[in-house]
Short mmCIF file of C-alpha atoms in Angstrom, two decimals:
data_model
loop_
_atom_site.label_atom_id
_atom_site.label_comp_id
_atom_site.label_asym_id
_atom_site.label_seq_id
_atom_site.Cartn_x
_atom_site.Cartn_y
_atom_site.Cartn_z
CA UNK Y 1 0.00 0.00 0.00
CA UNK Y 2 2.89 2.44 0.49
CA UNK Y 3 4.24 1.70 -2.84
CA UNK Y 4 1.14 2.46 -4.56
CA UNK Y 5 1.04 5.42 -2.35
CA UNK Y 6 4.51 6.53 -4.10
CA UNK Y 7 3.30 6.01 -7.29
CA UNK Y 8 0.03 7.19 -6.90
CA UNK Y 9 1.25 10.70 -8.78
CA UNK Y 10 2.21 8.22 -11.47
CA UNK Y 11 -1.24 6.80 -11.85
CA UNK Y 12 -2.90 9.63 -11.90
CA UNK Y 13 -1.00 10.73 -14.88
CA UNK Y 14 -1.09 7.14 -16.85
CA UNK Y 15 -4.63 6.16 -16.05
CA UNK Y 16 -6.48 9.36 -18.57
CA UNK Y 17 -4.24 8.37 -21.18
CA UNK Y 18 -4.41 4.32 -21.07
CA UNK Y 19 -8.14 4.59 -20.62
CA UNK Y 20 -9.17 6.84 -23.52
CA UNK Y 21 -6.75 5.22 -26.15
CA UNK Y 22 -8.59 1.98 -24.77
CA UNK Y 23 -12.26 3.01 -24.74
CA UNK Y 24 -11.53 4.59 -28.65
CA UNK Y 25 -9.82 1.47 -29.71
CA UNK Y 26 -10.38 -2.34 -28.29
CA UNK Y 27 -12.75 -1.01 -26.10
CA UNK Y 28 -13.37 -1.04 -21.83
CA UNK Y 29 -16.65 -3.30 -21.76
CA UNK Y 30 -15.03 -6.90 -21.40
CA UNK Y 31 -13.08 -8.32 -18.23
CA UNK Y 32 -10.14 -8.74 -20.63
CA UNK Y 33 -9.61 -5.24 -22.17
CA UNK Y 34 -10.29 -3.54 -18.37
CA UNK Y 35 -7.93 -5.84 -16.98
CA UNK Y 36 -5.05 -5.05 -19.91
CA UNK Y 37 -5.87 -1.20 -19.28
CA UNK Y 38 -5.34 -1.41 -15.20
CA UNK Y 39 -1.70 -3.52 -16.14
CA UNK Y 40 -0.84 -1.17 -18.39
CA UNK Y 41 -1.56 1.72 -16.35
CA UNK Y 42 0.33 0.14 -13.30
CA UNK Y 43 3.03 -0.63 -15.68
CA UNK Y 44 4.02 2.41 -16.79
CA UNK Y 45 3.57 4.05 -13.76
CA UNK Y 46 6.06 2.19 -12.04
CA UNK Y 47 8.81 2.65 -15.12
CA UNK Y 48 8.38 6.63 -15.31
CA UNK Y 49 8.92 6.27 -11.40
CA UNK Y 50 11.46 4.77 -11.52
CA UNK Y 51 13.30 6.06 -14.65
CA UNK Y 52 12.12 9.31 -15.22
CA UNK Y 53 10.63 11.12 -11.61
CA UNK Y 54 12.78 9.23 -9.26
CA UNK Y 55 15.82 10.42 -11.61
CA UNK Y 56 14.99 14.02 -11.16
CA UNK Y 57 14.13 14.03 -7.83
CA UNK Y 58 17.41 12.11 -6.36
CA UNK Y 59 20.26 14.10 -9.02
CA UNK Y 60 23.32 14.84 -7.30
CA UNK Y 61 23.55 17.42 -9.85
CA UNK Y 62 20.13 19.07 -9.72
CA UNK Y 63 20.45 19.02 -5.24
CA UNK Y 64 24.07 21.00 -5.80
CA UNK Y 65 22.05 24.04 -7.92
CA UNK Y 66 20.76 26.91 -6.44
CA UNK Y 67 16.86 26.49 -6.06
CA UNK Y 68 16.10 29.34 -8.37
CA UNK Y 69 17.89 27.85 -11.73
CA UNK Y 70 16.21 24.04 -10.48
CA UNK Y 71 12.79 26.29 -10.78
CA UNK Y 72 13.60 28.54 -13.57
CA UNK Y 73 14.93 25.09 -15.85
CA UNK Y 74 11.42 23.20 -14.58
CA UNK Y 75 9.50 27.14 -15.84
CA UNK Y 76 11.28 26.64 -19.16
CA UNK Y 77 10.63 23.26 -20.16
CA UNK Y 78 7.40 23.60 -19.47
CA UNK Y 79 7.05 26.90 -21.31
CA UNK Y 80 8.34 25.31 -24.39
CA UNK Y 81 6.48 22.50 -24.37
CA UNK Y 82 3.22 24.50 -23.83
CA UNK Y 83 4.52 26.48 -26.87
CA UNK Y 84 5.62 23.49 -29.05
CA UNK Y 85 2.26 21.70 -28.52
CA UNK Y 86 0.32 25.33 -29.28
CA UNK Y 87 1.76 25.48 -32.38
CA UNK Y 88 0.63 21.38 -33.53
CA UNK Y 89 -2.60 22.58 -32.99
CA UNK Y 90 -2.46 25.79 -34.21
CA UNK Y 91 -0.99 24.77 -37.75
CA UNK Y 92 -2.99 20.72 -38.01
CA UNK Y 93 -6.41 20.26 -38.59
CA UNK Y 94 -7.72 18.32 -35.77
CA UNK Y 95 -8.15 15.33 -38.49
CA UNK Y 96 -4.44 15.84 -38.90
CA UNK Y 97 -3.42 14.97 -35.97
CA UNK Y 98 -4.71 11.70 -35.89
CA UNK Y 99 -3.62 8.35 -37.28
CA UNK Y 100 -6.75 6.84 -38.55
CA UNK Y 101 -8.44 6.57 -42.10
CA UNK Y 102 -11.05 9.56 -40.74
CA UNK Y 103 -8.00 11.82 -41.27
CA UNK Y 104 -9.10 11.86 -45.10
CA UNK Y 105 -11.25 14.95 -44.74
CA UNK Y 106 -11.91 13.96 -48.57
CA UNK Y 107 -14.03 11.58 -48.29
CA UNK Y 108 -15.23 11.47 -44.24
CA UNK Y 109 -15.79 15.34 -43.61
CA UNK Y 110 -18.92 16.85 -44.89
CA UNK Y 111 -17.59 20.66 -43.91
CA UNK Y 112 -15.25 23.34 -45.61
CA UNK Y 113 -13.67 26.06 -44.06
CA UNK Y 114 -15.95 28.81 -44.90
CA UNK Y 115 -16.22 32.25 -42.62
CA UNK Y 116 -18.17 31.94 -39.90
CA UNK Y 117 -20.04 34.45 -37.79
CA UNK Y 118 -21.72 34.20 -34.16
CA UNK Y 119 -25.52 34.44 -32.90
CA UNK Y 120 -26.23 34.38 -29.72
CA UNK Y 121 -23.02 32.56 -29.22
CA UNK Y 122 -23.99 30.13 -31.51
CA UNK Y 123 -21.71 29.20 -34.22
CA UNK Y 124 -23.08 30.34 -38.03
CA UNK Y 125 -21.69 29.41 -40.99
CA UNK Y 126 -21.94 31.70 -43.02
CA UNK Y 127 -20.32 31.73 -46.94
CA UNK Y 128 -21.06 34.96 -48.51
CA UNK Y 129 -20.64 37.13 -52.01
CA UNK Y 130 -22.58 39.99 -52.62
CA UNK Y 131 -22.09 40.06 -56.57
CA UNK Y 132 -24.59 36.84 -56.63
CA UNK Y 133 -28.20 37.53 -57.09
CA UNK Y 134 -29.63 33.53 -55.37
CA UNK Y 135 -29.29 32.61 -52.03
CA UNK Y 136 -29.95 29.49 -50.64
CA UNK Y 137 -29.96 29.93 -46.70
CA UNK Y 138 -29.28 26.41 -44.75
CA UNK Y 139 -31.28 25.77 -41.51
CA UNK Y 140 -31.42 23.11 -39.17
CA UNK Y 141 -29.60 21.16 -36.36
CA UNK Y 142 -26.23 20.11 -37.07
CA UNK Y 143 -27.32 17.81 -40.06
CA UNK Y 144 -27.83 21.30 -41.54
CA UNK Y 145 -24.15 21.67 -41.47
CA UNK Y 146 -23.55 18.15 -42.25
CA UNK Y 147 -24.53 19.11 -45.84
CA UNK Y 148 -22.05 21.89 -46.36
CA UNK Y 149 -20.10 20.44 -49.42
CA UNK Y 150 -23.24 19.22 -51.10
CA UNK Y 151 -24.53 22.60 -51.21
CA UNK Y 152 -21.63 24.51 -51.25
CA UNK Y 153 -20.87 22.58 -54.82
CA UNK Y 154 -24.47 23.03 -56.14
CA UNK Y 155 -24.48 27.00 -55.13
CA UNK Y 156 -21.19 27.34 -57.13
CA UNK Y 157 -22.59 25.08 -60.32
CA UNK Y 158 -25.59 27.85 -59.97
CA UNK Y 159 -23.48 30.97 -58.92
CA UNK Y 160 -25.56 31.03 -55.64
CA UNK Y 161 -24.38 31.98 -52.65
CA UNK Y 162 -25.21 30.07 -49.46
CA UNK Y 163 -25.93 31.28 -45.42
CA UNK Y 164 -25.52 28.00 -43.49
CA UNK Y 165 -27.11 28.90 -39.61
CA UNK Y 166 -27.32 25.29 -38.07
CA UNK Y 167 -26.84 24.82 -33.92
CA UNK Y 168 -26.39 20.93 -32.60
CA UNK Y 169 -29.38 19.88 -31.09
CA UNK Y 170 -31.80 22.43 -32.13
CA UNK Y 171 -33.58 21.08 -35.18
CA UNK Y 172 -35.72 23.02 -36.89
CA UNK Y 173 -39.37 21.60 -38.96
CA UNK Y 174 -38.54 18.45 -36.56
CA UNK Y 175 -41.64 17.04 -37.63
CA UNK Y 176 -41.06 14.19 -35.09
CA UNK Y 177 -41.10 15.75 -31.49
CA UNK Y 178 -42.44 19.29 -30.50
CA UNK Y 179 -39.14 21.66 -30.90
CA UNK Y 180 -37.18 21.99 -27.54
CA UNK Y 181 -38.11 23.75 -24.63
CA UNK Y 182 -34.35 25.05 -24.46
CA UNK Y 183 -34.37 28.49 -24.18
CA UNK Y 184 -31.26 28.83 -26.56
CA UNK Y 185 -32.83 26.57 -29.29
CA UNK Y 186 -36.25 29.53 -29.23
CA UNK Y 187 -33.30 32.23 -29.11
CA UNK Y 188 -31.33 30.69 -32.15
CA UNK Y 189 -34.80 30.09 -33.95
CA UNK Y 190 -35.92 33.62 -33.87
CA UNK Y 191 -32.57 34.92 -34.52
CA UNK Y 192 -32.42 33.07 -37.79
CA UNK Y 193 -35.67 34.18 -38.77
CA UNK Y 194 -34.72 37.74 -38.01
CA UNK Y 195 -31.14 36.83 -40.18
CA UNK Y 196 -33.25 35.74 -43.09
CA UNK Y 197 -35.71 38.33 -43.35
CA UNK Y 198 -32.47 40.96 -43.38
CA UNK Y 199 -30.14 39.19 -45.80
CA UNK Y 200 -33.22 37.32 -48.38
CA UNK Y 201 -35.02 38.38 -51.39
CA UNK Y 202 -38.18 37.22 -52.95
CA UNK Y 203 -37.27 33.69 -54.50
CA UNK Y 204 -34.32 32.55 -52.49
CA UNK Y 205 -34.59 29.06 -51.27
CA UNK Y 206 -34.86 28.20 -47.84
CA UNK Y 207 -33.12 24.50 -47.06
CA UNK Y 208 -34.58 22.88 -44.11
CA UNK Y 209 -32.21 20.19 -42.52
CA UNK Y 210 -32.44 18.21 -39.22
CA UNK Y 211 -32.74 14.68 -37.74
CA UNK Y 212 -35.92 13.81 -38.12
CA UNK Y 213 -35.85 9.94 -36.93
CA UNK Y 214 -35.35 8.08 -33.43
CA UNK Y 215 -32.06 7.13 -33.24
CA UNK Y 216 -31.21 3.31 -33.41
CA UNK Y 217 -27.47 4.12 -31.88
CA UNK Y 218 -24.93 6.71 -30.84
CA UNK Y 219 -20.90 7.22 -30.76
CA UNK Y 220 -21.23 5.24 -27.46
CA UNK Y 221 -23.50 2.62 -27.91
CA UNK Y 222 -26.94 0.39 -29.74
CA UNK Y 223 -30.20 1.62 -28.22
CA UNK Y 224 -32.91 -0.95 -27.56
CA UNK Y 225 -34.13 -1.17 -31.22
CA UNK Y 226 -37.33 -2.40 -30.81
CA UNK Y 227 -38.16 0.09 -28.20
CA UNK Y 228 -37.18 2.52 -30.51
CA UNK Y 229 -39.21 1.73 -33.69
CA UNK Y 230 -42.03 1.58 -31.45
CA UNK Y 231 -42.26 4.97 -30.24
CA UNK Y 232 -43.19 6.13 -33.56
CA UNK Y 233 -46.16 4.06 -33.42
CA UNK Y 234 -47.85 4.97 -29.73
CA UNK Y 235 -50.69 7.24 -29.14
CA UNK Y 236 -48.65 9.90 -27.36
CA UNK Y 237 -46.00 9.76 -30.21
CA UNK Y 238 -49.36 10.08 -33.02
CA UNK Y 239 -50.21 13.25 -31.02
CA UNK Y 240 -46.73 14.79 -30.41
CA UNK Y 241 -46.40 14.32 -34.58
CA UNK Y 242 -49.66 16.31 -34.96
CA UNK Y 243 -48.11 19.28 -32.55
CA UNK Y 244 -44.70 19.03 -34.30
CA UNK Y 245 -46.65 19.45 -37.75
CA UNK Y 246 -48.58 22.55 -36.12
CA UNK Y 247 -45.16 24.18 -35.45
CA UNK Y 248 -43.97 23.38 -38.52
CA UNK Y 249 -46.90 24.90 -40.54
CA UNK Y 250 -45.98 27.97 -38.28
CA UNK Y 251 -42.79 28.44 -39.17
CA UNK Y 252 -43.03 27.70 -42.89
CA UNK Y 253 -45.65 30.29 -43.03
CA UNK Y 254 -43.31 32.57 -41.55
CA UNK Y 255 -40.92 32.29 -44.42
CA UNK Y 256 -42.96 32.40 -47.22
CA UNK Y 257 -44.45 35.21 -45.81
CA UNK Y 258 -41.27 36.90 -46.98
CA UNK Y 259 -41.67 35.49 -50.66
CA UNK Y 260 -39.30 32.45 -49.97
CA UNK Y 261 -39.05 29.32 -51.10
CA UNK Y 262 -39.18 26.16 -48.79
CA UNK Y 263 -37.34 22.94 -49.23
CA UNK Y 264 -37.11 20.31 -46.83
CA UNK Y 265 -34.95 17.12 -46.46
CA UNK Y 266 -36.67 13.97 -46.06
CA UNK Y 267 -34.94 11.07 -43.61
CA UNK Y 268 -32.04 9.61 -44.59
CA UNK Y 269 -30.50 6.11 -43.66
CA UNK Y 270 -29.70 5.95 -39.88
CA UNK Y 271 -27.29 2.87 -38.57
CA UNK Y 272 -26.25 1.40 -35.12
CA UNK Y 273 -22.95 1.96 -35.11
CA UNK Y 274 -20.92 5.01 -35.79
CA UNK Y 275 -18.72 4.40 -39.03
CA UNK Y 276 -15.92 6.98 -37.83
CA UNK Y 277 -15.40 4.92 -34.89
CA UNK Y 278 -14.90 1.32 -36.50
CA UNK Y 279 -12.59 2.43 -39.61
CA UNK Y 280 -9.38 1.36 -38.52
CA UNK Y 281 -7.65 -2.24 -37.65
CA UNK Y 282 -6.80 -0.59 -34.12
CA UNK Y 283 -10.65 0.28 -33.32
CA UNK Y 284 -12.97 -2.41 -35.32
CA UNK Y 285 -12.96 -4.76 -32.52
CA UNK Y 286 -14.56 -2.31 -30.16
CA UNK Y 287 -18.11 -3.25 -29.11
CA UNK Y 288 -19.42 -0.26 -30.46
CA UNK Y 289 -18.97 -1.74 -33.88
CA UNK Y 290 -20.73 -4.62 -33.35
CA UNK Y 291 -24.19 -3.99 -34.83
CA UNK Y 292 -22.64 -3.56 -38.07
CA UNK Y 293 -23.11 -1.12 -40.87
CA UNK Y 294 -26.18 -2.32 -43.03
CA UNK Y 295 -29.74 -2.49 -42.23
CA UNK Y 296 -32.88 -3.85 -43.70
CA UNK Y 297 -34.74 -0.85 -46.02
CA UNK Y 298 -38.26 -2.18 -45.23
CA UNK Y 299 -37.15 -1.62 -41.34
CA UNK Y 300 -35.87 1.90 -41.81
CA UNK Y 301 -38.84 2.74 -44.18
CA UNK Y 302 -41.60 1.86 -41.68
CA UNK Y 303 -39.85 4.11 -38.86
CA UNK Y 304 -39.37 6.88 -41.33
CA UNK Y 305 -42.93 6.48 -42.86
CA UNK Y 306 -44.97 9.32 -40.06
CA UNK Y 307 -42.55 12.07 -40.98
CA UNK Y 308 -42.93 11.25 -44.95
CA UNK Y 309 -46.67 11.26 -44.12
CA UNK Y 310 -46.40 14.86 -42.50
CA UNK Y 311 -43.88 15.93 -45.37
CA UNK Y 312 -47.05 15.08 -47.96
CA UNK Y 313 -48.95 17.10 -46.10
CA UNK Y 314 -46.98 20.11 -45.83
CA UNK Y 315 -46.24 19.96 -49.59
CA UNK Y 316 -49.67 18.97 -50.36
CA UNK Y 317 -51.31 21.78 -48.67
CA UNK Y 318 -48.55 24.33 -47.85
CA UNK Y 319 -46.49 24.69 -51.27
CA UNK Y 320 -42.85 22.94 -50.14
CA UNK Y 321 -40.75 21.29 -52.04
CA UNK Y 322 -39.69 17.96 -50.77
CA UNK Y 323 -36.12 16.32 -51.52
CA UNK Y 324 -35.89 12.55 -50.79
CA UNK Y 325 -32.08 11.51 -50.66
CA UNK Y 326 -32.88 8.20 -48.78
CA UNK Y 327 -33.15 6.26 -52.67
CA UNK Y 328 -30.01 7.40 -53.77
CA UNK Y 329 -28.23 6.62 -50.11
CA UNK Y 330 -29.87 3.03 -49.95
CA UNK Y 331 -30.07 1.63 -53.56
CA UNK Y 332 -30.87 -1.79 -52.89
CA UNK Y 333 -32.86 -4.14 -50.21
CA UNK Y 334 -30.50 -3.47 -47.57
CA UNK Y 335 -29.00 -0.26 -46.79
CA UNK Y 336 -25.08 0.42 -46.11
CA UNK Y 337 -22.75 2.98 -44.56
CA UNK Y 338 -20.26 2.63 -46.61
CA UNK Y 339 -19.61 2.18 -50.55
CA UNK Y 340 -17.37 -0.31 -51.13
CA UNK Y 341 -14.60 1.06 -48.71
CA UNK Y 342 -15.75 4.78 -49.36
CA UNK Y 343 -17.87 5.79 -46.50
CA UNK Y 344 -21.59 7.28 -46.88
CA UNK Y 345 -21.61 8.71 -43.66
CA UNK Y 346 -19.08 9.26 -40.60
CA UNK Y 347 -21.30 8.58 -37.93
CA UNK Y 348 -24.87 6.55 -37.52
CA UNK Y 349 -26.80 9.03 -38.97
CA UNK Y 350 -24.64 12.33 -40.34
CA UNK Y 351 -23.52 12.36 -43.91
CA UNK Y 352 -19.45 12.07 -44.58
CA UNK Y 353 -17.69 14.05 -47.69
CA UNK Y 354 -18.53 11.14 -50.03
CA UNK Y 355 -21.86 10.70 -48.96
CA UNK Y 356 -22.29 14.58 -49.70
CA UNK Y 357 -20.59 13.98 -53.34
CA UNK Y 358 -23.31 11.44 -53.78
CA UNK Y 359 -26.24 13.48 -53.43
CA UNK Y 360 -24.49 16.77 -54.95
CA UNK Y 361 -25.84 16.11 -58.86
CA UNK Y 362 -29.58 15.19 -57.19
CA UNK Y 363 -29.35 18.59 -55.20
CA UNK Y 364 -28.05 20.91 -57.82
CA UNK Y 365 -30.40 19.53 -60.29
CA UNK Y 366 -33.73 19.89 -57.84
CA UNK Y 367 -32.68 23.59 -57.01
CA UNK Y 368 -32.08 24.32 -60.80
CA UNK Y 369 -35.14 22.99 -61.55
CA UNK Y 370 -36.50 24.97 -58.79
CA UNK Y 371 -35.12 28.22 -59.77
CA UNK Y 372 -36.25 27.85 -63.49
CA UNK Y 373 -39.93 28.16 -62.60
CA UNK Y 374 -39.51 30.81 -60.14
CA UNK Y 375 -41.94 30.05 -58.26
CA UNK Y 376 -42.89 28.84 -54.67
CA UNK Y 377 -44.89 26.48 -56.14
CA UNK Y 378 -44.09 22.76 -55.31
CA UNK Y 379 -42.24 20.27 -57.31
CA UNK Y 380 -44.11 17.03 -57.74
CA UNK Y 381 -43.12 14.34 -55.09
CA UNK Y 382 -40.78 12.00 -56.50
CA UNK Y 383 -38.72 9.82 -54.67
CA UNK Y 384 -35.98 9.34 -57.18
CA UNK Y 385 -35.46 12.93 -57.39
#
């Protein structure tokens, strides 16, 4: 008990280190791996006590210097290592600085640097020329953002210019739960509204983006599946659809008040496990990865099938134009997250840089067709489109 006492300072240091490589590679969830982490951890805390901390602390040399250059040395090293580790992060990309496939921003990011712009304290994206006469403005949680190459390539085929104003976990038209009662999520909401009805003109398009399916899985884990189709299905989940449509009537009307046009996403592919996490020989062993990356279409379908019948409504009855990339994501009887080894999206349910290159010839296409009748009128509902 003493000894671990002496090392103690040791662990502490070790144990962060050992235990996040671990839970972001083989895992922490089996006897085995949680065993192998504690070793490890007690292993290397007893060799940097011994050879590096016991070293410094019993030099002959260091005890015969006067205490002020023992302090001002310690001061310096750890000055320029603050400084040398500033500058890593100030000149990488945090995808640089890893060693996994994910570090292809090609293919696994969906974002490009673009200026950005704060309200509220909310981050918003915001990619601007004043020489271009179309706008499309972007909306919606952070799948919003999630869609920033797709766009950004279509507004440049169509000399648009784009305003992307997305905040994580504030989805806007949810159209599957009544919008949050978070106080910042109403701020952001009527600050983009107020944005939009500064910077728009009659005839821009207004993109409507979110999440609008019960997740089956996170970064961290598989959610009780069944449980989760389910809730879709109940009475209280019928009624909380027919509130969320009610809000979302509101706010459409809102912006076509201004002479906009309204185009909303319909629900892509979700998956169990998160693709970003499982791409590597280090990490696909993790239990995270175990549901795999393909699910049955008739499954995802059905749970999707309330918010496509609230998206006929609004486009039936309220002039939107709908945009279905779930056909073009999911081609055949079973739906996948990846292409071959190109992946469709980085996590279980936002799009990667591929998956936006993908959809980019579908999206320019719908918002040329769009533009070319001029009109707020809707599109007819195709699902191939």
């Amino acid at each position: 008990m003493t000894y671990i006492g002496r090392i103690s300072y040791s662990l502490y240091l070790w144990h962060w280190a050992v235990f996040s490589l671990f839970r972001w590679t083989v895992g922490l969830a089996t006897p085995v791996t949680a065993i192998t982490a504690l070793l490890l951890t007690l292993s290397l805390s007893v060799l940097s006590y011994h050879l590096l901390e016991n070293i410094f602390r019993r030099s002959s040399y260091l005890k015969k210097q006067f205490s002020w250059k023992v302090v001002t040395g310690g001061l310096g090293v750890a000055t320029m290592s603050s400084f040398l580790t500033g500058l890593l992060f100030l000149y990488s990309t945090p995808l640089g600085l890893n060693l996994s496939v994910t570090s292809n921003s090609y293919d696994w990011s969906p974002y490009e640097v673009i200026n950005s712009k704060t309200i509220d304290s909310t981050p918003v994206n915001v990619a601007h020329s004043a020489d271009k006469e179309k706008t499309i403005f972007v909306i919606g949680d952070s799948h919003a953002g999630a869609y920033t190459r797709m766009v950004e390539s279509a507004a440049a085929s169509l000399e648009a210019k784009t305003e992307f104003l997305s905040r994580s976990g504030c989805p806007i038209v949810n159209l599957n739960v009544v919008s949050s009662d978070s106080q910042a999520c109403r701020n952001f909401e009527q600050d983009i509204l107020a944005l939009i009805k500064k910077d728009s003109r009659p005839g821009d398009i207004v993109f409507l983006a979110s999440l609008r399916m019960h997740r089956l899985g996170n970064q961290w884990g598989v959610f009780d599946e069944k449980e989760v189709l389910l809730r879709s299905t109940t009475l209280v989940a019928i009624e909380e659809h027919r509130l969320a449509l009610t809000q979302a009537i509101i706010f459409i009307e809102k912006l076509k008040s201004m002479g906009l046009i309204v185009l909303i996403d319909a629900p892509k592919p979700i998956f169990r496990a998160p693709p970003f996490r499982c791409s590597d020989w280090f990490n696909k062993s993790n239990p995270v990865c175990a549901p795999g990356f393909t699910i049955d279409k008739a499954v995802l379908l059905k749970h999707r099938e309330p918010i496509m019948s609230s998206l006929r409504e609004l486009q039936k009855l309220h002039d939107v134009y709908i945009w279905d990339p779930f056909p073009i994501l999911c081609g055949g009887a079973v739906c996948s997250a990846f292409e071959g080894d190109k992946p469709i999206f980085s996590d279980g349910d936002h799009l990667s840089g591929y998956g936006n290159r993908l959809l980019t010839p579908s999206f320019t296409t719908l918002l040329e067709d769009i533009w070319k009748v001029n009109s707020p009128m809707p599109a007819t509902f195709d699902k191939k489109k």
